[in-house]
Amino acid sequence: MNCFIHPHKAAVATCKRCGKAMCENCSAYSGHSGECPECRNADYKRERAALIDERKSKIRRIVFEAVIIALVVLFTLLMIIEAGAAMLVFLIAALILVPFIVRNAKRLKAIKERLTFVEGEIAKLDAALGRGVAEI
Ligand SMILES: [Zn+2]
Ligand SMILES: [Zn+2]
């Protein structure tokens, strides 16, 4: 039996999900996890969709939270400004805002990095699966 992607190569394993035969090269792509490049590509496409959804909802949430924080800060500022404690309000606002920005920026960066990786793998796999002869 030969590899379903590389018909000139002998199969060394079958995919545990779709049952297709794959060569050493294709088996190695998934770290010999038993998953063929085609199934791995489908996984990456599902993950890409999930990451894009997560990024969208994350950005909506950041905008919502930022508006709430801004309103609270503004309201507090208006209440305290006459007592001459404006600096205190700015300090409190900074203490709330800095961790908020750092936390969200970290998660968005992680999403972006994973998305870049997943999209790179999808492009590579789509090209290899499409041509049927390319090395992965
Ligand atoms: Zn498979
Ligand atoms: Zn192969």
Short mmCIF file of C-alpha atoms and ligand atoms in Angstrom, two decimals:
data_model
loop_
_atom_site.label_atom_id
_atom_site.label_comp_id
_atom_site.label_asym_id
_atom_site.label_seq_id
_atom_site.Cartn_x
_atom_site.Cartn_y
_atom_site.Cartn_z
CA MET A 1 0.00 0.00 0.00
CA ASN A 2 1.27 3.47 -0.89
CA CYS A 3 0.83 6.91 0.66
CA PHE A 4 -2.41 8.59 -0.38
CA ILE A 5 -0.62 11.92 -0.77
CA HIS A 6 2.60 10.56 -2.26
CA PRO A 7 1.58 7.63 -4.48
CA HIS A 8 5.24 6.80 -5.26
CA LYS A 9 6.06 6.19 -1.58
CA ALA A 10 5.35 3.11 0.52
CA ALA A 11 2.96 3.55 3.43
CA VAL A 12 4.28 3.04 6.96
CA ALA A 13 1.10 3.88 8.90
CA THR A 14 -2.61 4.50 8.55
CA CYS A 15 -4.40 7.56 9.87
CA LYS A 16 -6.27 6.79 13.07
CA ARG A 17 -9.06 9.14 11.99
CA CYS A 18 -9.66 8.63 8.29
CA GLY A 19 -7.82 5.30 7.87
CA LYS A 20 -5.80 6.41 4.82
CA ALA A 21 -2.29 5.07 4.33
CA MET A 22 0.62 7.48 4.77
CA CYS A 23 4.34 7.46 4.12
CA GLU A 24 7.12 8.08 6.66
CA ASN A 25 7.25 11.77 5.70
CA CYS A 26 3.50 12.29 6.18
CA SER A 27 3.49 10.32 9.44
CA ALA A 28 6.42 12.40 10.74
CA TYR A 29 4.56 15.64 10.00
CA SER A 30 2.19 15.07 12.94
CA GLY A 31 5.03 13.73 15.11
CA HIS A 32 3.86 10.15 14.40
CA SER A 33 0.67 10.92 16.33
CA GLY A 34 -1.25 8.72 13.92
CA GLU A 35 -2.97 11.63 12.22
CA CYS A 36 -2.49 12.24 8.50
CA PRO A 37 -1.65 15.70 7.09
CA GLU A 38 -5.16 15.98 5.62
CA CYS A 39 -6.84 15.43 9.02
CA ARG A 40 -4.29 17.73 10.69
CA ASN A 41 -5.11 20.39 8.08
CA ALA A 42 -8.82 20.05 8.90
CA ASP A 43 -7.94 20.48 12.61
CA TYR A 44 -5.95 23.60 11.85
CA LYS A 45 -8.85 25.04 9.85
CA ARG A 46 -11.23 24.46 12.75
CA GLU A 47 -8.69 26.04 15.12
CA ARG A 48 -8.26 29.02 12.79
CA ALA A 49 -12.03 29.64 12.83
CA ALA A 50 -12.09 29.36 16.65
CA LEU A 51 -9.13 31.76 17.02
CA ILE A 52 -10.74 34.33 14.73
CA ASP A 53 -13.99 34.08 16.74
CA GLU A 54 -12.08 34.39 20.02
CA ARG A 55 -10.21 37.45 18.77
CA LYS A 56 -13.46 39.09 17.67
CA SER A 57 -15.24 38.54 20.97
CA LYS A 58 -12.09 39.53 22.87
CA ILE A 59 -11.90 42.86 21.02
CA ARG A 60 -15.62 43.50 21.62
CA ARG A 61 -15.09 42.79 25.32
CA ILE A 62 -12.04 45.06 25.53
CA VAL A 63 -13.99 47.95 23.99
CA PHE A 64 -16.90 47.34 26.37
CA GLU A 65 -14.66 47.14 29.46
CA ALA A 66 -12.65 50.18 28.39
CA VAL A 67 -15.85 52.23 28.06
CA ILE A 68 -17.02 51.13 31.54
CA ILE A 69 -13.63 51.95 33.07
CA ALA A 70 -13.55 55.33 31.34
CA LEU A 71 -17.06 56.15 32.63
CA VAL A 72 -16.21 55.10 36.20
CA VAL A 73 -12.97 57.10 36.14
CA LEU A 74 -14.72 60.14 34.69
CA PHE A 75 -17.53 59.95 37.24
CA THR A 76 -15.10 59.50 40.15
CA LEU A 77 -12.97 62.34 38.83
CA LEU A 78 -15.96 64.66 38.70
CA MET A 79 -16.94 63.67 42.24
CA ILE A 80 -13.47 64.14 43.74
CA ILE A 81 -11.96 66.91 41.65
CA GLU A 82 -13.36 69.61 43.93
CA ALA A 83 -11.62 68.04 46.89
CA GLY A 84 -8.31 68.56 45.08
CA ALA A 85 -7.65 64.84 44.80
CA ALA A 86 -7.45 64.64 41.02
CA MET A 87 -3.96 63.10 41.13
CA LEU A 88 -5.27 60.30 43.33
CA VAL A 89 -7.97 59.54 40.77
CA PHE A 90 -5.41 59.41 37.96
CA LEU A 91 -3.27 57.08 40.05
CA ILE A 92 -6.19 54.75 40.74
CA ALA A 93 -7.17 54.83 37.06
CA ALA A 94 -3.61 53.90 36.06
CA LEU A 95 -3.58 51.04 38.59
CA ILE A 96 -6.78 49.67 37.04
CA LEU A 97 -5.91 50.36 33.42
CA VAL A 98 -2.32 49.08 33.25
CA PRO A 99 -3.07 45.45 34.26
CA PHE A 100 -6.19 45.55 32.06
CA ILE A 101 -4.18 46.63 29.02
CA VAL A 102 -1.30 44.22 29.73
CA ARG A 103 -3.62 41.23 30.22
CA ASN A 104 -5.59 41.88 27.06
CA ALA A 105 -2.53 42.72 24.97
CA LYS A 106 -0.87 39.43 26.04
CA ARG A 107 -3.89 37.33 25.04
CA LEU A 108 -4.33 39.13 21.72
CA LYS A 109 -0.63 38.65 20.98
CA ALA A 110 -0.89 34.92 21.79
CA ILE A 111 -3.93 34.61 19.49
CA LYS A 112 -2.10 36.46 16.71
CA GLU A 113 1.01 34.26 17.02
CA ARG A 114 -0.98 31.02 17.04
CA LEU A 115 -3.08 32.26 14.10
CA THR A 116 0.07 33.08 12.12
CA PHE A 117 1.41 29.57 12.80
CA VAL A 118 -1.89 27.85 11.96
CA GLU A 119 -2.31 29.86 8.75
CA GLY A 120 1.26 29.01 7.71
CA GLU A 121 0.63 25.31 8.29
CA ILE A 122 -2.69 25.45 6.41
CA ALA A 123 -1.03 27.17 3.43
CA LYS A 124 1.75 24.56 3.43
CA LEU A 125 -0.66 21.63 3.78
CA ASP A 126 -3.13 22.98 1.22
CA ALA A 127 -0.29 23.31 -1.30
CA ALA A 128 1.12 19.85 -0.55
CA LEU A 129 -2.28 18.13 -0.52
CA GLY A 130 -3.29 19.93 -3.71
CA ARG A 131 -0.19 18.99 -5.67
CA GLY A 132 -0.07 15.49 -4.30
CA VAL A 133 3.69 15.24 -4.59
CA ALA A 134 5.18 18.03 -2.49
CA GLU A 135 7.11 17.26 0.64
CA ILE A 136 5.51 18.55 3.81
ZN ZN B 1 -6.52 11.24 8.16
ZN ZN B 2 3.16 10.87 2.12
#
